[in-house]
Amino acid sequence: MPLSNMQSNAAGWSEVSPGPPLWLLAELTYRCPLHCAFCSNPVDYARNTVELDTAQWCDVFSQARALGAVQLGLSGGEPLLRKDLEALVRHAHGLGFYTNLITSGVGLTDARLAGLREAGLDHIQLSFQDSTRELNDFLSSTRTFDLKQRVARMIKAHGYPMVMNCVLHRHNLAHVGTIIEMALQMDAEYLELANTQYYGWAWENRLALMPTQEQLRDAEAVVKQYRARVGRQCQILFVVPDYFEPRPKKCMNGWGTTFLGVAPDGTALPCHAARMLPGLVLPNVTTQSLRAIWTESDAFRRFRGTHWMQEPCRSCDQREEDYGGCRCQAFLLTGDPAATDPVCDRSGEHEKVNEIVLQGRLAAVQARDRAYPMVFRSDGNSLRLSSGQK
Ligand code: SF4
Ligand code: SF4
């Protein structure tokens, strides 16, 4: 770590000037006891079984901190499946990271919570699939609803601030009010109502998950009422999904500006879905330093800024605002990762988004869910999907 970028404070901790990348997401493992139908892990995750060891992850954290990263997300898969999680948290805490565990709750016992607390973990994000046992357990293909309730109580008993997270789609949007009530009962400080992003398993299930405009509008109205009522007791985040807005979001806050993800095998990712993009040779932390990856690698430079854009983005007055939207969405919908994100109504391929929304609407209003059976994340499905036999 260059001395000019690092000083010791009175407590002996390292202090580094914050600077890009600000946010490191460590996907510690793709293993997970749940089988969510909207999981954003790669559909061929079962082929990716290599995982960095404890020393390698610690080295990644040290390098990221030296670059200026301040937030560390510990995710997966299910990060609690890593027996060295406490050691990893301890190392990250010692470097001065703000650490956030992103978990399904499976495996989070009283003893592990105490160990994580002692190691310096700052924050826990606990996911639910719904406010009803039936749908929670159906969508994750596990009986985990009661366990998650117990885990939420344990998290609060250990004095943690808690983010409750629930992925939304047409099967649970009508439950938004009861999901918020559940978060309030659990004393969650934050509730993230994350409308499904259509990557990974969610892309496979897009017609089974796509909501209608009316469902979204009604859910947003419920969220607004609760926000007015509960104020700062629980901050409720609700983001309208891309497919229902005329303009795309600034994906990852701009490619290669803020976010650096590291997959279980050490692959460095400018966006957690970037593995799907053809022609993008992703660097690996086992063969290159993070500094070289961030500053010199083609993968991190390819879509940074605006130099790579095609029309209509190239001459658009919004190009510095949204950077042309999401590269993975552009690829999935057009086959070209450098295309304008078709979510944008200025894209020549915007009709493709309208078509998917329309198909989803037809499935919803005609109760044609049987026509689009849900594909659950599992090793077997992974191999079937990736060998093109779907
Ligand atoms: S979305 Fe579900 S299956 Fe995927 S990692 Fe999270 S808990 Fe596991
Ligand atoms: S044309 Fe490109 S830059 Fe302009 S609003 Fe659409 S996505 Fe954004």
mmCIF file of C-alpha atoms and ligand atoms in Angstrom:
data_model
loop_
_atom_site.group_PDB
_atom_site.id
_atom_site.type_symbol
_atom_site.label_atom_id
_atom_site.label_comp_id
_atom_site.label_asym_id
_atom_site.label_seq_id
_atom_site.Cartn_x
_atom_site.Cartn_y
_atom_site.Cartn_z
ATOM 1 C CA MET A 1 0.000 0.000 0.000
ATOM 2 C CA PRO A 2 1.578 3.370 -0.952
ATOM 3 C CA LEU A 3 2.346 5.396 2.181
ATOM 4 C CA SER A 4 0.979 8.571 0.591
ATOM 5 C CA ASN A 5 -2.420 6.914 0.506
ATOM 6 C CA MET A 6 -2.365 5.505 4.029
ATOM 7 C CA GLN A 7 -2.002 6.911 7.526
ATOM 8 C CA SER A 8 -2.394 5.422 10.983
ATOM 9 C CA ASN A 9 -5.000 6.978 13.257
ATOM 10 C CA ALA A 10 -4.923 7.044 17.053
ATOM 11 C CA ALA A 11 -6.594 3.638 17.301
ATOM 12 C CA GLY A 12 -3.957 2.139 15.054
ATOM 13 C CA TRP A 13 -6.355 1.444 12.191
ATOM 14 C CA SER A 14 -5.436 2.037 8.589
ATOM 15 C CA GLU A 15 -7.069 5.032 6.978
ATOM 16 C CA VAL A 16 -7.076 5.356 3.237
ATOM 17 C CA SER A 17 -8.504 8.178 1.179
ATOM 18 C CA PRO A 18 -11.734 6.845 -0.338
ATOM 19 C CA GLY A 19 -11.347 6.419 -4.039
ATOM 20 C CA PRO A 20 -12.552 4.205 -6.802
ATOM 21 C CA PRO A 21 -13.518 1.476 -6.487
ATOM 22 C CA LEU A 22 -15.557 2.477 -3.435
ATOM 23 C CA TRP A 23 -17.511 -0.750 -3.175
ATOM 24 C CA LEU A 24 -16.079 -4.269 -3.168
ATOM 25 C CA LEU A 25 -18.509 -7.164 -3.471
ATOM 26 C CA ALA A 26 -16.935 -10.476 -2.468
ATOM 27 C CA GLU A 27 -19.005 -13.389 -3.762
ATOM 28 C CA LEU A 28 -17.419 -15.877 -1.403
ATOM 29 C CA THR A 29 -19.145 -18.968 -2.810
ATOM 30 C CA TYR A 30 -21.854 -19.905 -5.313
ATOM 31 C CA ARG A 31 -22.988 -22.715 -2.988
ATOM 32 C CA CYS A 32 -26.398 -22.054 -1.428
ATOM 33 C CA PRO A 33 -28.995 -24.185 0.359
ATOM 34 C CA LEU A 34 -31.816 -22.230 -1.333
ATOM 35 C CA HIS A 35 -33.016 -22.543 -4.944
ATOM 36 C CA CYS A 36 -34.528 -19.138 -5.697
ATOM 37 C CA ALA A 37 -36.248 -18.778 -9.049
ATOM 38 C CA PHE A 38 -34.867 -15.218 -9.403
ATOM 39 C CA CYS A 39 -31.291 -15.908 -8.273
ATOM 40 C CA SER A 40 -28.787 -13.645 -10.032
ATOM 41 C CA ASN A 41 -25.957 -16.208 -9.861
ATOM 42 C CA PRO A 42 -24.873 -17.544 -13.274
ATOM 43 C CA VAL A 43 -27.133 -20.328 -14.580
ATOM 44 C CA ASP A 44 -24.020 -22.495 -15.042
ATOM 45 C CA TYR A 45 -22.815 -21.831 -11.476
ATOM 46 C CA ALA A 46 -22.443 -25.587 -10.887
ATOM 47 C CA ARG A 47 -19.511 -25.574 -13.293
ATOM 48 C CA ASN A 48 -17.773 -22.927 -11.147
ATOM 49 C CA THR A 49 -16.705 -24.849 -8.069
ATOM 50 C CA VAL A 50 -13.288 -23.259 -7.435
ATOM 51 C CA GLU A 51 -13.175 -20.878 -4.469
ATOM 52 C CA LEU A 52 -10.404 -18.579 -3.258
ATOM 53 C CA ASP A 53 -8.977 -19.659 0.093
ATOM 54 C CA THR A 54 -8.806 -17.537 3.243
ATOM 55 C CA ALA A 55 -5.397 -16.024 2.516
ATOM 56 C CA GLN A 56 -6.373 -15.157 -1.058
ATOM 57 C CA TRP A 57 -9.561 -13.389 0.040
ATOM 58 C CA CYS A 58 -7.665 -11.479 2.747
ATOM 59 C CA ASP A 59 -5.167 -10.346 0.127
ATOM 60 C CA VAL A 60 -8.019 -9.177 -2.138
ATOM 61 C CA PHE A 61 -9.485 -7.156 0.747
ATOM 62 C CA SER A 62 -6.116 -5.568 1.531
ATOM 63 C CA GLN A 63 -5.553 -4.615 -2.102
ATOM 64 C CA ALA A 64 -9.069 -3.192 -2.473
ATOM 65 C CA ARG A 65 -8.665 -1.147 0.699
ATOM 66 C CA ALA A 66 -5.339 0.188 -0.569
ATOM 67 C CA LEU A 67 -7.138 1.360 -3.716
ATOM 68 C CA GLY A 68 -9.661 3.225 -1.556
ATOM 69 C CA ALA A 69 -12.611 0.822 -1.238
ATOM 70 C CA VAL A 70 -14.657 1.522 1.898
ATOM 71 C CA GLN A 71 -17.695 -0.778 1.685
ATOM 72 C CA LEU A 72 -17.378 -4.542 1.614
ATOM 73 C CA GLY A 73 -20.349 -6.767 0.775
ATOM 74 C CA LEU A 74 -19.903 -10.428 1.751
ATOM 75 C CA SER A 75 -22.257 -12.350 -0.440
ATOM 76 C CA GLY A 76 -22.716 -15.490 -2.512
ATOM 77 C CA GLY A 77 -24.491 -17.934 -2.826
ATOM 78 C CA GLU A 78 -24.718 -18.207 0.914
ATOM 79 C CA PRO A 79 -21.584 -16.718 2.535
ATOM 80 C CA LEU A 80 -22.287 -18.524 5.831
ATOM 81 C CA LEU A 81 -21.254 -21.753 4.105
ATOM 82 C CA ARG A 82 -17.686 -20.435 4.343
ATOM 83 C CA LYS A 83 -16.285 -21.683 7.657
ATOM 84 C CA ASP A 84 -13.685 -18.900 7.519
ATOM 85 C CA LEU A 85 -16.291 -16.105 7.350
ATOM 86 C CA GLU A 86 -15.406 -14.831 10.838
ATOM 87 C CA ALA A 87 -11.694 -14.718 9.938
ATOM 88 C CA LEU A 88 -12.488 -12.821 6.737
ATOM 89 C CA VAL A 89 -14.646 -10.314 8.618
ATOM 90 C CA ARG A 90 -11.912 -9.830 11.220
ATOM 91 C CA HIS A 91 -9.338 -9.061 8.533
ATOM 92 C CA ALA A 92 -11.683 -6.666 6.690
ATOM 93 C CA HIS A 93 -12.637 -4.907 9.916
ATOM 94 C CA GLY A 94 -8.978 -4.452 10.786
ATOM 95 C CA LEU A 95 -8.464 -2.738 7.438
ATOM 96 C CA GLY A 96 -11.248 -0.279 8.257
ATOM 97 C CA PHE A 97 -13.909 -1.614 5.855
ATOM 98 C CA TYR A 98 -17.610 -1.139 6.595
ATOM 99 C CA THR A 99 -18.697 -4.769 6.341
ATOM 100 C CA ASN A 100 -22.128 -6.015 5.302
ATOM 101 C CA LEU A 101 -23.162 -9.675 5.353
ATOM 102 C CA ILE A 102 -25.761 -10.476 2.664
ATOM 103 C CA THR A 103 -27.448 -13.712 3.723
ATOM 104 C CA SER A 104 -30.494 -15.953 3.413
ATOM 105 C CA GLY A 105 -30.120 -16.547 7.160
ATOM 106 C CA VAL A 106 -29.606 -20.296 6.760
ATOM 107 C CA GLY A 107 -26.722 -21.229 9.054
ATOM 108 C CA LEU A 108 -26.828 -18.043 11.127
ATOM 109 C CA THR A 109 -26.836 -19.407 14.672
ATOM 110 C CA ASP A 110 -26.460 -17.571 17.966
ATOM 111 C CA ALA A 111 -22.847 -18.752 18.185
ATOM 112 C CA ARG A 112 -21.987 -17.538 14.694
ATOM 113 C CA LEU A 113 -23.641 -14.187 15.337
ATOM 114 C CA ALA A 114 -21.555 -13.777 18.477
ATOM 115 C CA GLY A 115 -18.418 -14.734 16.528
ATOM 116 C CA LEU A 116 -19.207 -12.297 13.724
ATOM 117 C CA ARG A 117 -19.950 -9.551 16.234
ATOM 118 C CA GLU A 118 -16.642 -10.161 17.952
ATOM 119 C CA ALA A 119 -14.856 -10.130 14.568
ATOM 120 C CA GLY A 120 -16.285 -6.680 13.844
ATOM 121 C CA LEU A 121 -19.154 -7.266 11.379
ATOM 122 C CA ASP A 122 -21.079 -3.987 10.957
ATOM 123 C CA HIS A 123 -24.329 -4.826 9.206
ATOM 124 C CA ILE A 124 -26.553 -7.725 8.138
ATOM 125 C CA GLN A 125 -28.900 -7.920 5.161
ATOM 126 C CA LEU A 126 -31.420 -10.729 5.535
ATOM 127 C CA SER A 127 -33.489 -11.871 2.575
ATOM 128 C CA PHE A 128 -37.082 -13.044 2.597
ATOM 129 C CA GLN A 129 -38.975 -14.256 -0.460
ATOM 130 C CA ASP A 130 -42.403 -13.175 0.826
ATOM 131 C CA SER A 131 -44.465 -12.376 3.919
ATOM 132 C CA THR A 132 -46.323 -15.693 3.664
ATOM 133 C CA ARG A 133 -44.805 -19.041 4.528
ATOM 134 C CA GLU A 134 -46.339 -20.640 1.443
ATOM 135 C CA LEU A 135 -44.822 -18.289 -1.124
ATOM 136 C CA ASN A 136 -41.527 -17.803 0.719
ATOM 137 C CA ASP A 137 -40.983 -21.547 0.779
ATOM 138 C CA PHE A 138 -42.248 -22.096 -2.771
ATOM 139 C CA LEU A 139 -39.988 -19.464 -4.341
ATOM 140 C CA SER A 140 -36.878 -20.684 -2.525
ATOM 141 C CA SER A 141 -37.861 -24.359 -2.844
ATOM 142 C CA THR A 142 -37.023 -24.803 0.852
ATOM 143 C CA ARG A 143 -38.860 -24.652 4.188
ATOM 144 C CA THR A 144 -37.056 -21.589 5.487
ATOM 145 C CA PHE A 145 -39.749 -19.041 6.410
ATOM 146 C CA ASP A 146 -39.885 -19.900 10.137
ATOM 147 C CA LEU A 147 -36.105 -20.164 10.322
ATOM 148 C CA LYS A 148 -35.725 -16.693 8.778
ATOM 149 C CA GLN A 149 -38.136 -15.267 11.372
ATOM 150 C CA ARG A 150 -36.019 -16.745 14.170
ATOM 151 C CA VAL A 151 -32.829 -15.451 12.571
ATOM 152 C CA ALA A 152 -34.293 -11.927 12.287
ATOM 153 C CA ARG A 153 -35.019 -11.947 16.034
ATOM 154 C CA MET A 154 -31.485 -13.178 16.773
ATOM 155 C CA ILE A 155 -29.932 -10.450 14.601
ATOM 156 C CA LYS A 156 -31.777 -7.769 16.555
ATOM 157 C CA ALA A 157 -30.984 -9.470 19.888
ATOM 158 C CA HIS A 158 -27.299 -9.106 18.998
ATOM 159 C CA GLY A 159 -27.829 -5.379 18.465
ATOM 160 C CA TYR A 160 -27.341 -5.301 14.702
ATOM 161 C CA PRO A 161 -28.849 -2.783 12.329
ATOM 162 C CA MET A 162 -30.764 -4.900 9.832
ATOM 163 C CA VAL A 163 -31.723 -4.538 6.213
ATOM 164 C CA MET A 164 -34.561 -6.805 5.234
ATOM 165 C CA ASN A 165 -34.570 -7.554 1.543
ATOM 166 C CA CYS A 166 -37.382 -8.976 -0.553
ATOM 167 C CA VAL A 167 -37.270 -9.468 -4.327
ATOM 168 C CA LEU A 168 -40.566 -8.424 -5.928
ATOM 169 C CA HIS A 169 -42.391 -9.820 -8.979
ATOM 170 C CA ARG A 170 -45.947 -10.527 -9.997
ATOM 171 C CA HIS A 171 -46.453 -13.277 -7.401
ATOM 172 C CA ASN A 172 -45.766 -11.095 -4.363
ATOM 173 C CA LEU A 173 -46.291 -7.454 -5.407
ATOM 174 C CA ALA A 174 -49.814 -7.584 -3.940
ATOM 175 C CA HIS A 175 -48.222 -8.505 -0.573
ATOM 176 C CA VAL A 176 -46.113 -5.342 -0.307
ATOM 177 C CA GLY A 177 -48.186 -4.042 2.619
ATOM 178 C CA THR A 178 -47.761 -7.234 4.656
ATOM 179 C CA ILE A 179 -44.068 -7.412 3.736
ATOM 180 C CA ILE A 180 -43.640 -3.898 5.161
ATOM 181 C CA GLU A 181 -45.620 -4.894 8.281
ATOM 182 C CA MET A 182 -43.300 -7.870 8.726
ATOM 183 C CA ALA A 183 -40.226 -5.614 8.465
ATOM 184 C CA LEU A 184 -41.704 -3.247 11.062
ATOM 185 C CA GLN A 185 -42.458 -6.119 13.431
ATOM 186 C CA MET A 186 -38.862 -7.251 13.084
ATOM 187 C CA ASP A 187 -37.532 -3.754 13.817
ATOM 188 C CA ALA A 188 -35.654 -3.662 10.519
ATOM 189 C CA GLU A 189 -34.022 -0.253 10.039
ATOM 190 C CA TYR A 190 -34.159 -0.605 6.252
ATOM 191 C CA LEU A 191 -36.386 -2.499 3.876
ATOM 192 C CA GLU A 192 -35.171 -3.056 0.351
ATOM 193 C CA LEU A 193 -38.053 -3.929 -1.954
ATOM 194 C CA ALA A 194 -35.995 -4.973 -4.926
ATOM 195 C CA ASN A 195 -38.010 -5.439 -8.081
ATOM 196 C CA THR A 196 -36.609 -8.359 -10.057
ATOM 197 C CA GLN A 197 -33.741 -7.599 -12.407
ATOM 198 C CA TYR A 198 -33.852 -10.019 -15.300
ATOM 199 C CA TYR A 199 -30.444 -11.722 -15.287
ATOM 200 C CA GLY A 200 -29.299 -15.233 -14.395
ATOM 201 C CA TRP A 201 -32.186 -17.423 -13.236
ATOM 202 C CA ALA A 202 -34.620 -14.493 -13.346
ATOM 203 C CA TRP A 203 -33.961 -14.156 -17.094
ATOM 204 C CA GLU A 204 -34.919 -17.818 -17.526
ATOM 205 C CA ASN A 205 -38.098 -17.121 -15.534
ATOM 206 C CA ARG A 206 -38.895 -13.677 -16.966
ATOM 207 C CA LEU A 207 -42.339 -14.584 -18.286
ATOM 208 C CA ALA A 208 -43.223 -16.320 -15.025
ATOM 209 C CA LEU A 209 -42.125 -13.320 -12.918
ATOM 210 C CA MET A 210 -42.964 -10.218 -14.985
ATOM 211 C CA PRO A 211 -45.560 -8.053 -13.186
ATOM 212 C CA THR A 212 -48.168 -5.821 -14.770
ATOM 213 C CA GLN A 213 -48.000 -2.026 -14.795
ATOM 214 C CA GLU A 214 -51.066 -1.964 -12.515
ATOM 215 C CA GLN A 215 -49.431 -4.247 -9.935
ATOM 216 C CA LEU A 216 -46.395 -1.972 -9.831
ATOM 217 C CA ARG A 217 -48.496 1.180 -9.575
ATOM 218 C CA ASP A 218 -50.583 -0.259 -6.722
ATOM 219 C CA ALA A 219 -47.508 -1.497 -4.842
ATOM 220 C CA GLU A 220 -45.778 1.869 -5.188
ATOM 221 C CA ALA A 221 -48.873 3.611 -3.788
ATOM 222 C CA VAL A 222 -48.819 1.284 -0.748
ATOM 223 C CA VAL A 223 -45.108 2.007 -0.232
ATOM 224 C CA LYS A 224 -45.759 5.764 -0.323
ATOM 225 C CA GLN A 225 -48.494 5.469 2.323
ATOM 226 C CA TYR A 226 -46.223 3.481 4.620
ATOM 227 C CA ARG A 227 -43.306 5.862 4.091
ATOM 228 C CA ALA A 228 -45.485 8.767 5.208
ATOM 229 C CA ARG A 229 -46.640 6.773 8.260
ATOM 230 C CA VAL A 230 -43.405 5.227 9.535
ATOM 231 C CA GLY A 231 -40.960 8.016 8.642
ATOM 232 C CA ARG A 232 -37.391 7.218 9.643
ATOM 233 C CA GLN A 233 -38.330 4.242 11.837
ATOM 234 C CA CYS A 234 -37.777 2.082 8.753
ATOM 235 C CA GLN A 235 -36.405 3.449 5.490
ATOM 236 C CA ILE A 236 -38.197 1.756 2.602
ATOM 237 C CA LEU A 237 -36.458 1.504 -0.737
ATOM 238 C CA PHE A 238 -38.608 0.696 -3.773
ATOM 239 C CA VAL A 239 -37.113 0.909 -7.236
ATOM 240 C CA VAL A 240 -39.348 0.577 -10.282
ATOM 241 C CA PRO A 241 -37.923 -2.138 -12.558
ATOM 242 C CA ASP A 242 -36.139 -1.026 -15.719
ATOM 243 C CA TYR A 243 -38.640 -2.609 -18.101
ATOM 244 C CA PHE A 244 -41.370 -0.235 -16.928
ATOM 245 C CA GLU A 245 -39.481 3.020 -17.271
ATOM 246 C CA PRO A 246 -38.765 4.944 -20.475
ATOM 247 C CA ARG A 247 -35.078 5.408 -19.685
ATOM 248 C CA PRO A 248 -32.501 2.985 -18.289
ATOM 249 C CA LYS A 249 -30.688 3.425 -15.008
ATOM 250 C CA LYS A 250 -27.019 4.298 -14.699
ATOM 251 C CA CYS A 251 -25.928 0.692 -14.382
ATOM 252 C CA MET A 252 -23.434 0.065 -11.528
ATOM 253 C CA ASN A 253 -23.289 3.870 -11.222
ATOM 254 C CA GLY A 254 -21.258 3.784 -14.437
ATOM 255 C CA TRP A 255 -19.112 0.836 -15.580
ATOM 256 C CA GLY A 256 -15.736 0.790 -13.838
ATOM 257 C CA THR A 257 -16.437 3.879 -11.706
ATOM 258 C CA THR A 258 -17.528 2.586 -8.294
ATOM 259 C CA PHE A 259 -18.041 -1.165 -8.147
ATOM 260 C CA LEU A 260 -15.621 -4.077 -8.202
ATOM 261 C CA GLY A 261 -16.975 -7.590 -7.766
ATOM 262 C CA VAL A 262 -14.907 -10.701 -7.209
ATOM 263 C CA ALA A 263 -16.492 -14.082 -7.996
ATOM 264 C CA PRO A 264 -15.738 -17.175 -5.874
ATOM 265 C CA ASP A 265 -12.919 -18.279 -8.206
ATOM 266 C CA GLY A 266 -11.266 -14.841 -8.194
ATOM 267 C CA THR A 267 -12.729 -13.564 -11.466
ATOM 268 C CA ALA A 268 -12.951 -9.769 -11.228
ATOM 269 C CA LEU A 269 -16.297 -8.372 -12.385
ATOM 270 C CA PRO A 270 -17.175 -4.780 -13.380
ATOM 271 C CA CYS A 271 -20.810 -5.839 -12.807
ATOM 272 C CA HIS A 272 -21.936 -9.043 -11.103
ATOM 273 C CA ALA A 273 -23.602 -10.331 -14.296
ATOM 274 C CA ALA A 274 -20.652 -9.473 -16.605
ATOM 275 C CA ARG A 275 -19.637 -13.120 -17.081
ATOM 276 C CA MET A 276 -22.342 -13.418 -19.739
ATOM 277 C CA LEU A 277 -20.861 -10.764 -22.052
ATOM 278 C CA PRO A 278 -19.165 -12.254 -25.119
ATOM 279 C CA GLY A 279 -15.681 -11.085 -26.017
ATOM 280 C CA LEU A 280 -15.011 -9.716 -22.547
ATOM 281 C CA VAL A 281 -11.910 -11.414 -21.140
ATOM 282 C CA LEU A 282 -12.368 -11.099 -17.394
ATOM 283 C CA PRO A 283 -9.187 -10.784 -15.336
ATOM 284 C CA ASN A 284 -8.562 -12.890 -12.241
ATOM 285 C CA VAL A 285 -7.154 -11.746 -8.897
ATOM 286 C CA THR A 286 -4.917 -14.822 -8.749
ATOM 287 C CA THR A 287 -2.890 -13.643 -11.750
ATOM 288 C CA GLN A 288 -3.120 -9.822 -11.631
ATOM 289 C CA SER A 289 -3.105 -7.162 -8.935
ATOM 290 C CA LEU A 290 -6.404 -5.397 -8.263
ATOM 291 C CA ARG A 291 -4.767 -2.091 -9.197
ATOM 292 C CA ALA A 292 -3.818 -3.449 -12.634
ATOM 293 C CA ILE A 293 -7.277 -4.979 -13.026
ATOM 294 C CA TRP A 294 -8.987 -1.697 -12.169
ATOM 295 C CA THR A 295 -6.771 0.647 -14.149
ATOM 296 C CA GLU A 296 -5.415 -1.388 -17.067
ATOM 297 C CA SER A 297 -7.623 -4.376 -17.856
ATOM 298 C CA ASP A 298 -9.706 -4.293 -21.021
ATOM 299 C CA ALA A 299 -12.707 -5.648 -19.106
ATOM 300 C CA PHE A 300 -12.853 -2.665 -16.732
ATOM 301 C CA ARG A 301 -12.040 -0.094 -19.425
ATOM 302 C CA ARG A 302 -14.247 -1.470 -22.220
ATOM 303 C CA PHE A 303 -17.471 0.343 -21.223
ATOM 304 C CA ARG A 304 -16.021 2.985 -18.896
ATOM 305 C CA GLY A 305 -17.076 6.506 -19.932
ATOM 306 C CA THR A 306 -18.667 7.130 -23.338
ATOM 307 C CA HIS A 307 -15.965 6.304 -25.953
ATOM 308 C CA TRP A 308 -17.492 2.900 -26.811
ATOM 309 C CA MET A 309 -21.010 4.121 -27.522
ATOM 310 C CA GLN A 310 -22.938 3.668 -30.748
ATOM 311 C CA GLU A 311 -25.852 5.789 -31.955
ATOM 312 C CA PRO A 312 -28.283 6.887 -30.593
ATOM 313 C CA CYS A 313 -26.286 7.074 -27.329
ATOM 314 C CA ARG A 314 -23.182 8.606 -28.916
ATOM 315 C CA SER A 315 -24.890 11.890 -29.740
ATOM 316 C CA CYS A 316 -27.484 11.816 -26.947
ATOM 317 C CA ASP A 317 -27.629 14.586 -24.327
ATOM 318 C CA GLN A 318 -28.201 11.927 -21.620
ATOM 319 C CA ARG A 319 -25.048 9.913 -22.257
ATOM 320 C CA GLU A 320 -23.209 11.240 -19.201
ATOM 321 C CA GLU A 321 -26.328 10.676 -17.076
ATOM 322 C CA ASP A 322 -27.070 6.996 -17.700
ATOM 323 C CA TYR A 323 -24.029 5.813 -19.699
ATOM 324 C CA GLY A 324 -26.353 4.047 -22.141
ATOM 325 C CA GLY A 325 -27.920 1.802 -19.478
ATOM 326 C CA CYS A 326 -27.055 -1.793 -18.665
ATOM 327 C CA ARG A 327 -24.558 -3.714 -20.836
ATOM 328 C CA CYS A 328 -25.914 -7.117 -19.800
ATOM 329 C CA GLN A 329 -29.498 -6.083 -20.563
ATOM 330 C CA ALA A 330 -28.356 -4.727 -23.943
ATOM 331 C CA PHE A 331 -26.670 -8.047 -24.714
ATOM 332 C CA LEU A 332 -29.564 -10.231 -23.542
ATOM 333 C CA LEU A 333 -32.092 -8.296 -25.615
ATOM 334 C CA THR A 334 -30.077 -7.430 -28.741
ATOM 335 C CA GLY A 335 -27.060 -9.777 -28.801
ATOM 336 C CA ASP A 336 -24.714 -6.742 -28.793
ATOM 337 C CA PRO A 337 -23.211 -5.666 -25.449
ATOM 338 C CA ALA A 338 -22.344 -2.225 -26.883
ATOM 339 C CA ALA A 339 -25.895 -1.499 -28.064
ATOM 340 C CA THR A 340 -28.148 1.105 -26.482
ATOM 341 C CA ASP A 341 -30.031 -0.581 -23.636
ATOM 342 C CA PRO A 342 -33.410 -1.400 -25.283
ATOM 343 C CA VAL A 343 -35.153 -0.244 -22.109
ATOM 344 C CA CYS A 344 -34.542 3.258 -23.526
ATOM 345 C CA ASP A 345 -37.406 4.458 -25.695
ATOM 346 C CA ARG A 346 -34.823 6.057 -28.033
ATOM 347 C CA SER A 347 -33.424 2.589 -28.836
ATOM 348 C CA GLY A 348 -34.433 1.085 -32.184
ATOM 349 C CA GLU A 349 -35.010 -2.205 -30.305
ATOM 350 C CA HIS A 350 -37.255 -0.827 -27.562
ATOM 351 C CA GLU A 351 -40.124 -2.899 -28.967
ATOM 352 C CA LYS A 352 -38.425 -6.055 -27.602
ATOM 353 C CA VAL A 353 -38.923 -4.789 -24.053
ATOM 354 C CA ASN A 354 -42.557 -3.928 -24.771
ATOM 355 C CA GLU A 355 -43.081 -7.443 -26.138
ATOM 356 C CA ILE A 356 -41.777 -9.125 -22.974
ATOM 357 C CA VAL A 357 -43.874 -6.824 -20.794
ATOM 358 C CA LEU A 358 -46.919 -7.631 -22.917
ATOM 359 C CA GLN A 359 -46.307 -11.378 -22.762
ATOM 360 C CA GLY A 360 -45.897 -11.147 -18.987
ATOM 361 C CA ARG A 361 -49.129 -9.175 -18.775
ATOM 362 C CA LEU A 362 -51.013 -11.769 -20.795
ATOM 363 C CA ALA A 363 -49.666 -14.526 -18.580
ATOM 364 C CA ALA A 364 -50.722 -12.592 -15.467
ATOM 365 C CA VAL A 365 -54.204 -11.507 -16.464
ATOM 366 C CA GLN A 366 -55.116 -14.797 -18.091
ATOM 367 C CA ALA A 367 -53.668 -16.749 -15.143
ATOM 368 C CA ARG A 368 -51.485 -18.652 -17.602
ATOM 369 C CA ASP A 369 -48.804 -19.469 -15.070
ATOM 370 C CA ARG A 370 -48.881 -23.097 -16.116
ATOM 371 C CA ALA A 371 -47.679 -22.016 -19.559
ATOM 372 C CA TYR A 372 -44.535 -20.621 -17.900
ATOM 373 C CA PRO A 373 -43.484 -23.089 -15.193
ATOM 374 C CA MET A 374 -40.883 -21.717 -12.813
ATOM 375 C CA VAL A 375 -37.320 -23.003 -13.238
ATOM 376 C CA PHE A 376 -35.694 -23.256 -9.811
ATOM 377 C CA ARG A 377 -31.984 -22.765 -9.311
ATOM 378 C CA SER A 378 -30.294 -26.148 -8.909
ATOM 379 C CA ASP A 379 -27.254 -28.015 -10.159
ATOM 380 C CA GLY A 380 -29.466 -30.212 -12.351
ATOM 381 C CA ASN A 381 -31.272 -27.271 -13.956
ATOM 382 C CA SER A 382 -27.961 -25.459 -14.304
ATOM 383 C CA LEU A 383 -26.509 -28.213 -16.437
ATOM 384 C CA ARG A 384 -29.718 -28.593 -18.430
ATOM 385 C CA LEU A 385 -29.950 -24.870 -19.193
ATOM 386 C CA SER A 386 -26.307 -24.439 -20.061
ATOM 387 C CA SER A 387 -26.315 -27.410 -22.410
ATOM 388 C CA GLY A 388 -29.168 -25.784 -24.330
ATOM 389 C CA GLN A 389 -31.777 -28.490 -23.621
ATOM 390 C CA LYS A 390 -34.276 -26.202 -22.001
HETATM 391 S S1 SF4 B 1 -31.042 -15.612 -4.506
HETATM 392 FE FE1 SF4 B 1 -31.630 -17.427 -3.294
HETATM 393 S S2 SF4 B 1 -30.565 -19.165 -4.296
HETATM 394 FE FE2 SF4 B 1 -29.574 -17.261 -5.019
HETATM 395 S S3 SF4 B 1 -27.863 -16.971 -3.633
HETATM 396 FE FE3 SF4 B 1 -29.584 -15.781 -2.815
HETATM 397 S S4 SF4 B 1 -30.587 -17.161 -1.350
HETATM 398 FE FE4 SF4 B 1 -29.256 -18.436 -2.631
HETATM 399 S S1 SF4 B 2 -30.092 6.976 -26.131
HETATM 400 FE FE1 SF4 B 2 -28.528 6.102 -24.754
HETATM 401 S S2 SF4 B 2 -27.688 7.854 -23.613
HETATM 402 FE FE2 SF4 B 2 -29.632 8.534 -24.571
HETATM 403 S S3 SF4 B 2 -31.207 8.215 -22.980
HETATM 404 FE FE3 SF4 B 2 -31.160 6.349 -24.245
HETATM 405 S S4 SF4 B 2 -29.702 4.955 -23.216
HETATM 406 FE FE4 SF4 B 2 -29.375 7.030 -22.377
#
